[in-house]
Amino acid sequence: MEIFIKSNSNTIKVDFNFKVIIVLIVMTLTVTCCEFQNNEDITKKEFVGAVSNVVVQDVGNSGNPSDLKVSFDSAPNENEIASYQIFIVQTDEFVGFSIDHIISQGLEPAEIILTSGLNNDIRLAESTLDISGNALEPDESYFLYILSVSTDQSKGNSLSLNSNIFSYSDFTSPVTDICIKDIGNSNSHQDIYIEFSEPINRSAISGYKLLITENSFLLNQGLASNAPDSTFLYLEPGQLNYNIQIPETLKNIDGSIIRENQGYSVYLLSIADGVGANQNTLSEAVNFTIENTKYVQTISSQFEGNGGIVVAYKVFVYNLGSLSNPNGSGVKLIDPESGDINILLTPFSGATGGSAWGNGSYICTANRQIYFLDEQNRYDLFFSGPPLTLTTDLEVRSFTRFVADCSGIYTVAEGPTGFIELRDLYPKSELLTCPINLEFGYQNSAFIVNNRSKEIIYTGEFGMENAEFIELLTLPETIASITFSKSRNKLYAATEDGYIYEINYLSRTFEKVAGGPKIQDGVAELAGITRPYSIAVDEARNCLYFTDLSTQPASNGRVVLRKLGFERN
């Protein structure tokens, strides 16, 4: 078909196909104009307000979605909102989530909340589902959205921004505030105290396990839950705040003994009660090392005397002559645990030396008398003779008693007629200028300190006529007293400048192990050393004790008993 179109003076012939094309163009322009008009209507449409600050928290211990609390700020003009609808989306599905998605997919809300009297802190139901219709799973990650539904159909609904990522757990709450303090003096793991508080969400916890591992060992929940009995300490719940001393019987997770100078980690396992939670939870590791902290513990209150010391029958016997009155005083007993002082009324005049032996001790006095004091605190005069120049120390070896003073070293033994005699064993010599302190080591060895000297003299044949004395070593400070530890095979010396030295007499080396000003460890003030007078080892308690003329001026004669713990061998 042909069509003729007249334009001014010209006539145009158009075929039918051209006509169809023109019609299509006109229709397309009409539809496009309509779409522009519709879009203009949409942009002008009003929407109700959206809620803001949507936050979801796990605040319960039920092990299901009811543990989850939802909080948010209400939408503005809430009177225009009929309800809020909650939608929960797995984190890997939240991209593209929108109102169109809700409409196109016909999604059902997990929960509908009315605005009337709204409390913006709500708890989800135990049966809450996500947008796929699946129950919320423990430890699965989700987002939550809130849809504001309009009361007026002329206004559109509004969707909030997504909440924080959230999940709920079937695990117990972990302990998070573990604090470790070394406040003991035995230099073992019993010095370590563990402080912690129970978690806020603790209703599902039936107890705690305290476990210790070496730093290099990575403990997990499974190993902790099935640890052998000897490797954990069980703690009942409900104390809120705990301060636990590590017991002596507790072992490392591998069954080994906990040792000094080894790095360890402390863990606390929160045990599930099987109702509110079914999974135990392990705390983060907190590291510690048991070190010889060199802390010095004050045992007794101050008392008058020069502080000579003897260790015997679980009680410490002090042979005291007052600094202001050398011929006075006597013997005092001090309980090493409580520090209680028991004054014994004795005839001792200026007690200056002593030694433990058997079930008692020998006390040497300045007027050349030796007394024996038994475990019932009864005393007998053992020996009496002319006074020596300066009797300073008494030691017992086998059944022979030795006295050291500035005129030499004497032995006190039974004479041929059955009487006790004082024999000149080693007279004053070029090397033994004034021996004031005598201490025995192994076999026939002996250590001797010269008065007002820094040197220690040693002999390996003490008591023998051919004994050879040699100068062992010289310390930096003047020595006040020495003592020997048989269990450690070490010599210990207290110096007048306020330090304690550990001496390896075999290698002739020494190390300063304590001394200096008093320190503060955050729990109790532990005194330093001022002026030690006498020192003695207590093998049973793995420590040494010494008396300290701690007050100034020293002439007032005030003395305290102090203790220094050894590291374990």
XYZ file of C-alpha atoms in Angstrom:
569
model
C 0.000 0.000 0.000
C 1.200 3.443 -0.845
C 0.383 6.651 1.027
C 0.809 10.150 -0.415
C 1.574 12.959 2.067
C 1.337 16.497 0.819
C 3.769 18.930 2.339
C 3.399 22.498 1.132
C 3.843 22.256 -2.605
C 5.424 18.826 -2.576
C 3.779 15.519 -2.491
C 5.547 12.602 -0.715
C 4.794 9.029 -1.383
C 5.225 6.789 1.684
C 4.812 3.055 1.778
C 2.908 1.216 4.532
C 6.010 0.035 6.437
C 7.110 3.589 7.134
C 3.706 4.321 8.620
C 4.095 1.496 11.103
C 7.448 2.797 12.232
C 6.011 6.251 12.890
C 3.208 4.779 14.956
C 5.662 2.797 17.099
C 7.766 5.855 17.755
C 4.725 7.791 18.919
C 3.661 4.936 21.270
C 7.152 4.668 22.742
C 7.272 8.370 23.493
C 3.867 8.116 25.173
C 4.928 5.222 27.459
C 8.183 6.962 28.390
C 6.348 10.059 29.366
C 4.061 7.992 31.578
C 7.044 6.369 33.310
C 8.603 9.723 34.003
C 5.318 10.804 35.522
C 5.175 7.675 37.752
C 8.768 8.166 38.955
C 7.960 11.708 39.840
C 5.071 10.404 42.021
C 7.365 7.950 43.847
C 9.955 10.535 44.799
C 7.179 12.700 46.180
C 5.664 9.868 48.324
C 6.131 10.162 52.110
C 7.545 7.392 54.339
C 7.289 6.805 58.056
C 10.427 7.142 60.160
C 12.956 4.331 60.630
C 14.355 3.185 63.953
C 18.073 3.764 64.624
C 20.965 2.404 66.716
C 19.877 -1.232 66.523
C 22.043 -3.324 68.867
C 21.775 -7.029 69.691
C 23.564 -8.540 72.708
C 23.869 -12.019 74.226
C 22.932 -11.356 77.846
C 21.516 -14.702 78.947
C 22.657 -18.196 79.791
C 19.852 -20.303 78.366
C 21.783 -21.414 75.310
C 19.001 -20.356 72.882
C 17.789 -17.136 71.165
C 16.009 -15.978 74.315
C 19.519 -14.955 75.533
C 19.479 -12.180 72.905
C 18.430 -8.657 73.838
C 17.482 -6.161 71.113
C 17.688 -2.443 71.834
C 17.050 0.502 69.512
C 15.961 4.114 69.371
C 12.327 4.589 68.391
C 11.444 6.052 65.029
C 10.405 9.717 64.892
C 6.628 10.340 64.710
C 5.992 6.925 66.163
C 2.257 7.673 66.235
C 2.288 7.041 62.462
C 3.674 3.522 62.959
C 1.401 0.532 63.485
C 4.149 -1.900 64.510
C 7.776 -2.871 64.177
C 8.679 -6.089 62.386
C 11.970 -7.859 63.103
C 13.850 -9.682 60.354
C 16.988 -11.738 61.067
C 19.443 -12.433 58.255
C 22.561 -14.596 58.241
C 25.601 -12.424 57.619
C 26.383 -14.140 54.295
C 22.851 -13.346 53.020
C 22.419 -9.726 54.070
C 23.720 -8.128 50.827
C 20.789 -6.641 48.934
C 18.332 -7.088 51.790
C 15.639 -4.417 51.378
C 11.906 -3.731 51.526
C 11.604 -4.943 47.924
C 13.280 -8.180 48.984
C 10.784 -8.595 51.822
C 7.828 -7.977 49.448
C 9.085 -10.020 46.497
C 10.012 -12.992 48.661
C 6.938 -12.715 50.872
C 9.145 -12.901 53.981
C 7.551 -13.364 57.353
C 8.966 -11.330 60.266
C 10.669 -13.155 63.108
C 8.719 -11.062 65.564
C 6.175 -8.213 65.519
C 6.347 -5.489 68.157
C 3.518 -3.065 68.854
C 4.497 0.504 69.489
C 1.981 1.098 72.236
C 3.893 1.424 75.493
C 7.016 0.224 73.731
C 10.043 -0.700 75.775
C 12.947 -0.540 73.367
C 14.831 -3.320 75.184
C 13.224 -6.608 74.197
C 14.255 -10.261 74.402
C 13.782 -12.563 71.423
C 11.668 -15.676 71.736
C 13.282 -19.075 72.166
C 11.717 -20.181 68.841
C 12.903 -17.175 66.797
C 13.565 -17.962 63.097
C 15.666 -16.227 60.439
C 14.278 -15.069 57.062
C 14.839 -18.545 55.617
C 12.577 -20.060 58.251
C 15.470 -21.747 60.059
C 16.031 -21.725 63.800
C 18.915 -19.552 64.973
C 21.984 -21.699 65.547
C 24.513 -21.259 68.397
C 27.628 -19.331 67.395
C 26.199 -18.542 63.926
C 26.533 -14.875 62.906
C 23.472 -12.760 62.080
C 22.246 -9.235 61.317
C 18.903 -7.898 62.537
C 16.690 -5.362 60.760
C 13.568 -3.585 62.003
C 10.789 -2.568 59.574
C 8.573 0.372 60.586
C 5.058 -0.437 59.279
C 2.923 2.625 58.494
C -0.618 3.110 59.788
C -1.444 5.138 56.655
C -1.360 3.345 53.326
C -0.485 6.613 51.661
C 2.856 6.544 53.448
C 5.552 3.976 52.782
C 7.198 1.634 55.296
C 10.837 2.189 56.342
C 13.635 -0.315 57.006
C 16.365 0.332 59.545
C 20.039 -0.086 58.898
C 21.443 -3.468 59.884
C 22.400 -4.131 63.510
C 25.807 -5.214 64.734
C 26.860 -8.773 63.947
C 25.546 -10.972 66.742
C 25.223 -14.574 67.855
C 24.254 -16.474 70.953
C 26.301 -19.187 72.577
C 25.774 -22.527 74.219
C 29.007 -21.951 76.111
C 29.493 -20.684 79.631
C 30.925 -17.216 80.166
C 34.723 -17.130 80.544
C 36.666 -15.676 83.456
C 38.385 -12.541 82.157
C 40.052 -10.673 85.049
C 42.718 -13.066 86.327
C 45.436 -11.463 88.467
C 48.557 -13.295 89.715
C 50.573 -12.221 92.759
C 53.726 -13.684 94.279
C 53.366 -12.807 97.961
C 54.950 -15.800 99.698
C 58.455 -16.482 100.858
C 58.992 -20.191 100.208
C 60.045 -19.560 96.580
C 57.741 -22.362 95.448
C 54.419 -22.291 93.608
C 52.727 -21.972 97.001
C 53.882 -18.344 96.925
C 51.522 -17.724 94.000
C 48.011 -16.410 94.632
C 45.342 -16.262 91.922
C 42.718 -13.536 92.134
C 39.657 -13.376 89.881
C 35.987 -12.454 89.861
C 33.142 -14.594 88.569
C 31.637 -13.553 85.199
C 28.539 -11.379 85.313
C 26.623 -14.088 83.451
C 27.406 -16.952 85.812
C 24.054 -18.671 86.379
C 24.976 -21.500 83.981
C 28.363 -22.151 85.639
C 28.566 -25.122 88.008
C 32.185 -24.552 89.053
C 35.679 -23.675 87.925
C 38.882 -25.575 87.222
C 42.196 -23.844 87.838
C 44.935 -25.306 85.633
C 48.628 -24.578 85.086
C 50.691 -25.294 81.986
C 54.124 -24.345 80.738
C 54.075 -21.225 78.552
C 54.845 -23.237 75.432
C 51.846 -25.549 75.937
C 48.638 -24.458 74.197
C 45.751 -25.621 76.342
C 42.318 -25.964 74.762
C 38.824 -26.489 76.123
C 38.823 -30.213 75.432
C 42.097 -30.927 77.231
C 41.106 -28.705 80.145
C 37.723 -30.420 80.514
C 39.372 -33.855 80.684
C 42.476 -32.981 82.713
C 43.653 -35.537 85.340
C 42.583 -34.801 88.909
C 46.117 -33.978 90.100
C 46.492 -31.228 87.483
C 43.599 -28.945 88.385
C 42.068 -27.311 91.428
C 38.256 -27.380 91.506
C 36.545 -24.259 92.865
C 32.920 -24.063 93.912
C 30.917 -21.228 92.319
C 29.219 -18.428 94.206
C 32.124 -16.631 95.930
C 32.054 -13.738 93.434
C 35.660 -12.775 94.237
C 38.379 -15.386 94.698
C 41.880 -15.220 96.194
C 43.344 -18.710 95.826
C 46.760 -19.932 96.940
C 48.126 -22.579 94.590
C 48.289 -25.784 96.681
C 51.526 -27.722 97.019
C 49.913 -30.834 95.485
C 48.879 -29.133 92.239
C 50.890 -30.273 89.224
C 51.494 -29.037 85.729
C 48.992 -30.244 83.104
C 51.542 -32.864 81.955
C 51.813 -34.251 85.496
C 55.226 -32.738 86.266
C 56.107 -30.718 89.359
C 55.834 -26.946 89.104
C 59.369 -25.576 89.368
C 61.137 -22.275 89.928
C 62.467 -20.147 87.064
C 60.129 -21.816 84.562
C 57.481 -19.847 82.710
C 53.911 -21.024 83.333
C 50.383 -20.059 82.323
C 47.263 -20.069 84.501
C 43.860 -20.927 83.006
C 40.375 -21.021 84.499
C 37.743 -23.282 82.967
C 34.090 -22.276 83.455
C 32.175 -25.558 83.770
C 28.703 -25.720 82.176
C 25.801 -26.862 84.364
C 24.119 -28.763 81.499
C 20.955 -26.655 81.750
C 21.744 -23.043 80.961
C 24.818 -24.070 78.948
C 26.275 -27.316 77.690
C 29.792 -26.252 76.716
C 32.673 -25.359 79.036
C 34.664 -22.220 78.320
C 38.394 -21.685 78.875
C 39.817 -18.320 79.883
C 42.752 -16.644 78.217
C 46.173 -17.615 79.587
C 47.877 -15.421 82.189
C 51.617 -15.997 82.488
C 53.848 -16.095 85.558
C 57.287 -17.309 86.669
C 58.254 -18.428 90.167
C 61.434 -16.589 90.977
C 63.596 -16.177 94.020
C 62.260 -12.749 94.750
C 64.725 -12.184 97.628
C 61.930 -10.793 99.737
C 62.664 -10.812 103.418
C 59.806 -11.542 105.797
C 59.690 -10.121 109.306
C 58.694 -12.891 111.731
C 58.804 -11.325 115.197
C 58.194 -7.972 116.762
C 61.146 -6.032 118.079
C 62.812 -7.114 121.263
C 65.987 -6.220 123.130
C 69.207 -8.141 122.674
C 72.125 -8.796 120.387
C 70.226 -11.354 118.353
C 72.294 -14.526 118.508
C 70.288 -17.371 117.006
C 69.978 -21.130 117.335
C 67.550 -23.321 115.381
C 66.310 -26.337 117.329
C 63.256 -28.620 117.831
C 60.838 -26.633 115.689
C 61.386 -23.542 117.823
C 64.029 -20.880 117.539
C 66.193 -20.313 120.561
C 67.629 -16.848 120.869
C 70.704 -16.393 123.009
C 70.548 -12.723 123.806
C 72.876 -10.356 125.549
C 71.611 -6.800 125.499
C 73.741 -4.348 123.544
C 73.416 -1.857 126.355
C 73.998 -4.541 129.016
C 76.187 -7.382 127.630
C 76.018 -9.314 130.883
C 72.252 -9.280 131.084
C 69.380 -10.893 129.246
C 69.212 -14.626 128.611
C 67.331 -16.897 126.224
C 64.079 -16.248 124.399
C 62.058 -18.667 122.301
C 60.220 -17.387 119.246
C 57.640 -19.388 117.336
C 58.646 -19.229 113.645
C 55.031 -19.251 112.453
C 53.340 -16.789 114.794
C 56.327 -14.759 115.967
C 55.207 -15.199 119.608
C 58.027 -14.615 122.085
C 58.478 -16.735 125.203
C 60.980 -15.283 127.650
C 62.864 -17.920 129.625
C 64.136 -16.858 133.022
C 67.633 -18.319 132.946
C 70.884 -17.606 134.748
C 72.639 -16.881 131.490
C 74.912 -13.878 131.692
C 75.663 -12.374 128.315
C 74.770 -15.333 126.108
C 77.011 -15.035 123.056
C 76.856 -18.256 121.052
C 74.902 -21.433 120.598
C 74.340 -24.579 118.628
C 71.479 -27.023 118.108
C 72.068 -30.638 118.979
C 69.714 -33.607 119.243
C 66.567 -32.582 121.089
C 67.999 -29.409 122.484
C 70.647 -26.780 122.136
C 73.846 -25.578 123.774
C 74.243 -21.973 124.861
C 77.665 -20.418 125.385
C 78.029 -17.383 127.664
C 80.602 -14.638 128.004
C 81.817 -15.935 131.369
C 82.956 -19.268 129.919
C 79.849 -21.239 130.774
C 77.968 -23.647 128.520
C 74.363 -24.616 129.228
C 72.240 -27.316 127.674
C 68.597 -26.389 126.998
C 66.211 -29.262 126.241
C 62.954 -29.269 124.287
C 60.951 -28.710 127.471
C 62.971 -25.507 127.998
C 64.813 -27.036 130.974
C 68.470 -26.124 131.273
C 71.542 -27.604 132.941
C 75.016 -26.205 133.366
C 77.173 -28.293 131.055
C 80.553 -26.602 131.552
C 81.991 -23.744 133.587
C 85.546 -22.448 133.567
C 87.724 -19.327 133.619
C 86.419 -16.645 131.274
C 87.928 -16.409 127.833
C 88.942 -13.195 126.140
C 85.761 -13.081 124.058
C 83.630 -16.182 123.735
C 81.644 -15.738 120.554
C 80.483 -19.016 119.024
C 79.797 -22.612 119.921
C 79.406 -25.529 117.529
C 78.652 -29.201 118.114
C 80.239 -31.959 116.043
C 79.467 -35.537 117.014
C 79.711 -35.416 120.792
C 82.385 -32.746 120.869
C 81.638 -29.054 121.442
C 83.856 -26.380 119.980
C 84.224 -22.793 121.122
C 85.749 -20.044 118.976
C 87.072 -16.844 120.481
C 89.831 -14.314 119.923
C 92.392 -16.465 121.696
C 91.780 -19.428 119.398
C 89.491 -22.425 119.007
C 88.811 -24.767 121.906
C 87.211 -28.147 122.222
C 84.901 -28.995 125.088
C 84.979 -32.717 125.790
C 85.083 -35.271 128.531
C 88.541 -35.502 130.064
C 90.339 -38.685 131.071
C 88.879 -38.486 134.566
C 85.291 -38.054 133.316
C 85.161 -34.307 133.829
C 84.281 -31.813 131.122
C 87.391 -29.975 129.958
C 88.116 -27.031 127.707
C 91.131 -27.830 125.586
C 93.143 -25.496 123.421
C 92.618 -27.039 119.979
C 93.838 -24.361 117.596
C 95.526 -21.404 119.291
C 95.605 -17.938 117.827
C 97.875 -17.875 114.794
C 98.903 -15.742 111.870
C 95.810 -16.869 109.955
C 93.444 -17.366 112.919
C 93.801 -13.824 114.177
C 90.471 -13.786 116.006
C 88.036 -16.560 115.024
C 84.548 -15.498 116.056
C 82.227 -17.691 113.976
C 82.522 -21.443 113.476
C 80.312 -23.478 111.132
C 80.576 -27.099 110.045
C 80.139 -28.435 106.527
C 80.355 -32.031 105.303
C 82.601 -34.631 106.884
C 85.552 -32.913 108.554
C 85.190 -29.522 106.896
C 84.711 -26.327 108.873
C 84.312 -22.645 108.055
C 85.714 -19.950 110.317
C 85.246 -16.176 110.236
C 87.893 -13.867 111.629
C 86.665 -10.998 113.779
C 86.226 -7.635 112.043
C 87.161 -9.264 108.777
C 85.748 -9.942 105.330
C 87.432 -13.325 105.003
C 86.279 -16.885 105.565
C 88.857 -19.529 106.510
C 88.305 -23.143 105.569
C 89.679 -26.460 106.766
C 88.838 -29.941 105.548
C 90.400 -31.719 108.543
C 88.879 -29.896 111.453
C 89.569 -31.460 114.823
C 92.742 -33.102 113.586
C 96.231 -32.091 114.669
C 97.338 -31.783 111.056
C 94.401 -29.598 110.011
C 95.385 -27.153 107.304
C 93.658 -23.791 107.305
C 93.347 -21.854 104.075
C 91.727 -18.565 103.199
C 88.614 -19.573 101.279
C 87.411 -16.217 99.959
C 86.867 -12.578 100.848
C 83.495 -10.845 100.658
C 82.977 -7.147 99.820
C 81.518 -6.410 103.268
C 82.484 -7.326 106.805
C 80.962 -10.661 107.811
C 78.703 -10.772 110.864
C 77.767 -14.474 110.798
C 77.797 -17.563 108.581
C 75.695 -20.723 108.336
C 75.897 -23.885 106.246
C 73.042 -25.634 104.420
C 73.694 -29.354 104.172
C 70.774 -29.946 101.801
C 72.076 -27.315 99.392
C 75.792 -27.742 100.075
C 76.103 -23.960 100.218
C 77.402 -21.500 102.757
C 75.440 -18.362 103.634
C 76.864 -15.213 105.156
C 75.236 -12.127 106.670
C 77.294 -8.953 106.459
C 77.263 -5.872 108.665
C 76.243 -3.711 105.718
C 72.891 -5.514 105.468
C 73.295 -8.190 102.801
C 72.963 -11.968 102.610
C 75.402 -13.862 100.373
C 75.171 -17.387 99.019
C 78.622 -18.948 98.755
C 79.695 -21.914 96.664
C 82.766 -22.915 98.629
C 83.776 -25.520 96.024
C 84.138 -22.970 93.235
C 84.960 -20.120 95.639
C 82.237 -17.952 94.144
C 79.491 -15.966 95.844
C 76.271 -14.177 94.965
C 74.343 -11.482 96.803
C 70.832 -12.923 97.325
C 69.149 -10.390 99.610
C 69.608 -6.963 101.068
C 68.851 -3.312 100.570
C 65.919 -1.124 101.625
C 62.485 -2.411 102.489
C 60.118 -2.956 99.583
C 56.406 -2.897 98.925
C 54.782 -5.747 96.967
C 51.249 -4.375 96.922
C 49.948 -6.709 99.621
C 52.218 -6.463 102.655
C 55.348 -4.557 103.439
C 58.319 -6.884 103.466
C 61.278 -5.434 105.313
C 64.750 -5.153 103.888
C 67.906 -5.762 105.916
C 69.588 -3.172 108.098
C 72.291 -4.804 110.206
C 72.164 -8.615 110.523
C 73.807 -10.095 113.590
C 73.348 -13.860 113.500
C 72.126 -16.280 110.822
C 70.972 -19.929 110.862
C 69.586 -22.404 108.314
C 66.327 -24.255 108.876
C 66.559 -27.271 106.577
C 63.054 -28.480 107.467
C 61.419 -25.232 106.358
C 63.759 -24.699 103.400
C 64.806 -21.242 104.544
C 67.238 -19.325 106.667
C 66.534 -17.032 109.584
C 68.559 -14.102 110.811
C 68.312 -11.455 113.467
C 68.481 -7.856 112.346
C 69.381 -4.818 114.416
C 66.848 -2.933 112.361
C 66.280 0.250 114.321
C 68.428 3.339 114.458
C 70.404 4.133 116.420
C 71.521 0.543 116.943
C 72.534 1.289 120.532
C 68.944 0.931 121.681
C 69.321 -2.816 121.109
C 66.059 -3.455 119.248
C 66.125 -6.675 117.227
C 63.748 -8.409 114.814
C 63.742 -11.960 113.479
C 63.576 -12.264 109.705
C 63.250 -15.074 107.226
C 64.551 -15.632 103.691
C 63.108 -18.525 101.680
C 65.282 -20.745 99.511
C 64.528 -21.796 95.989
C 63.740 -25.479 95.760
C 66.480 -27.781 94.529
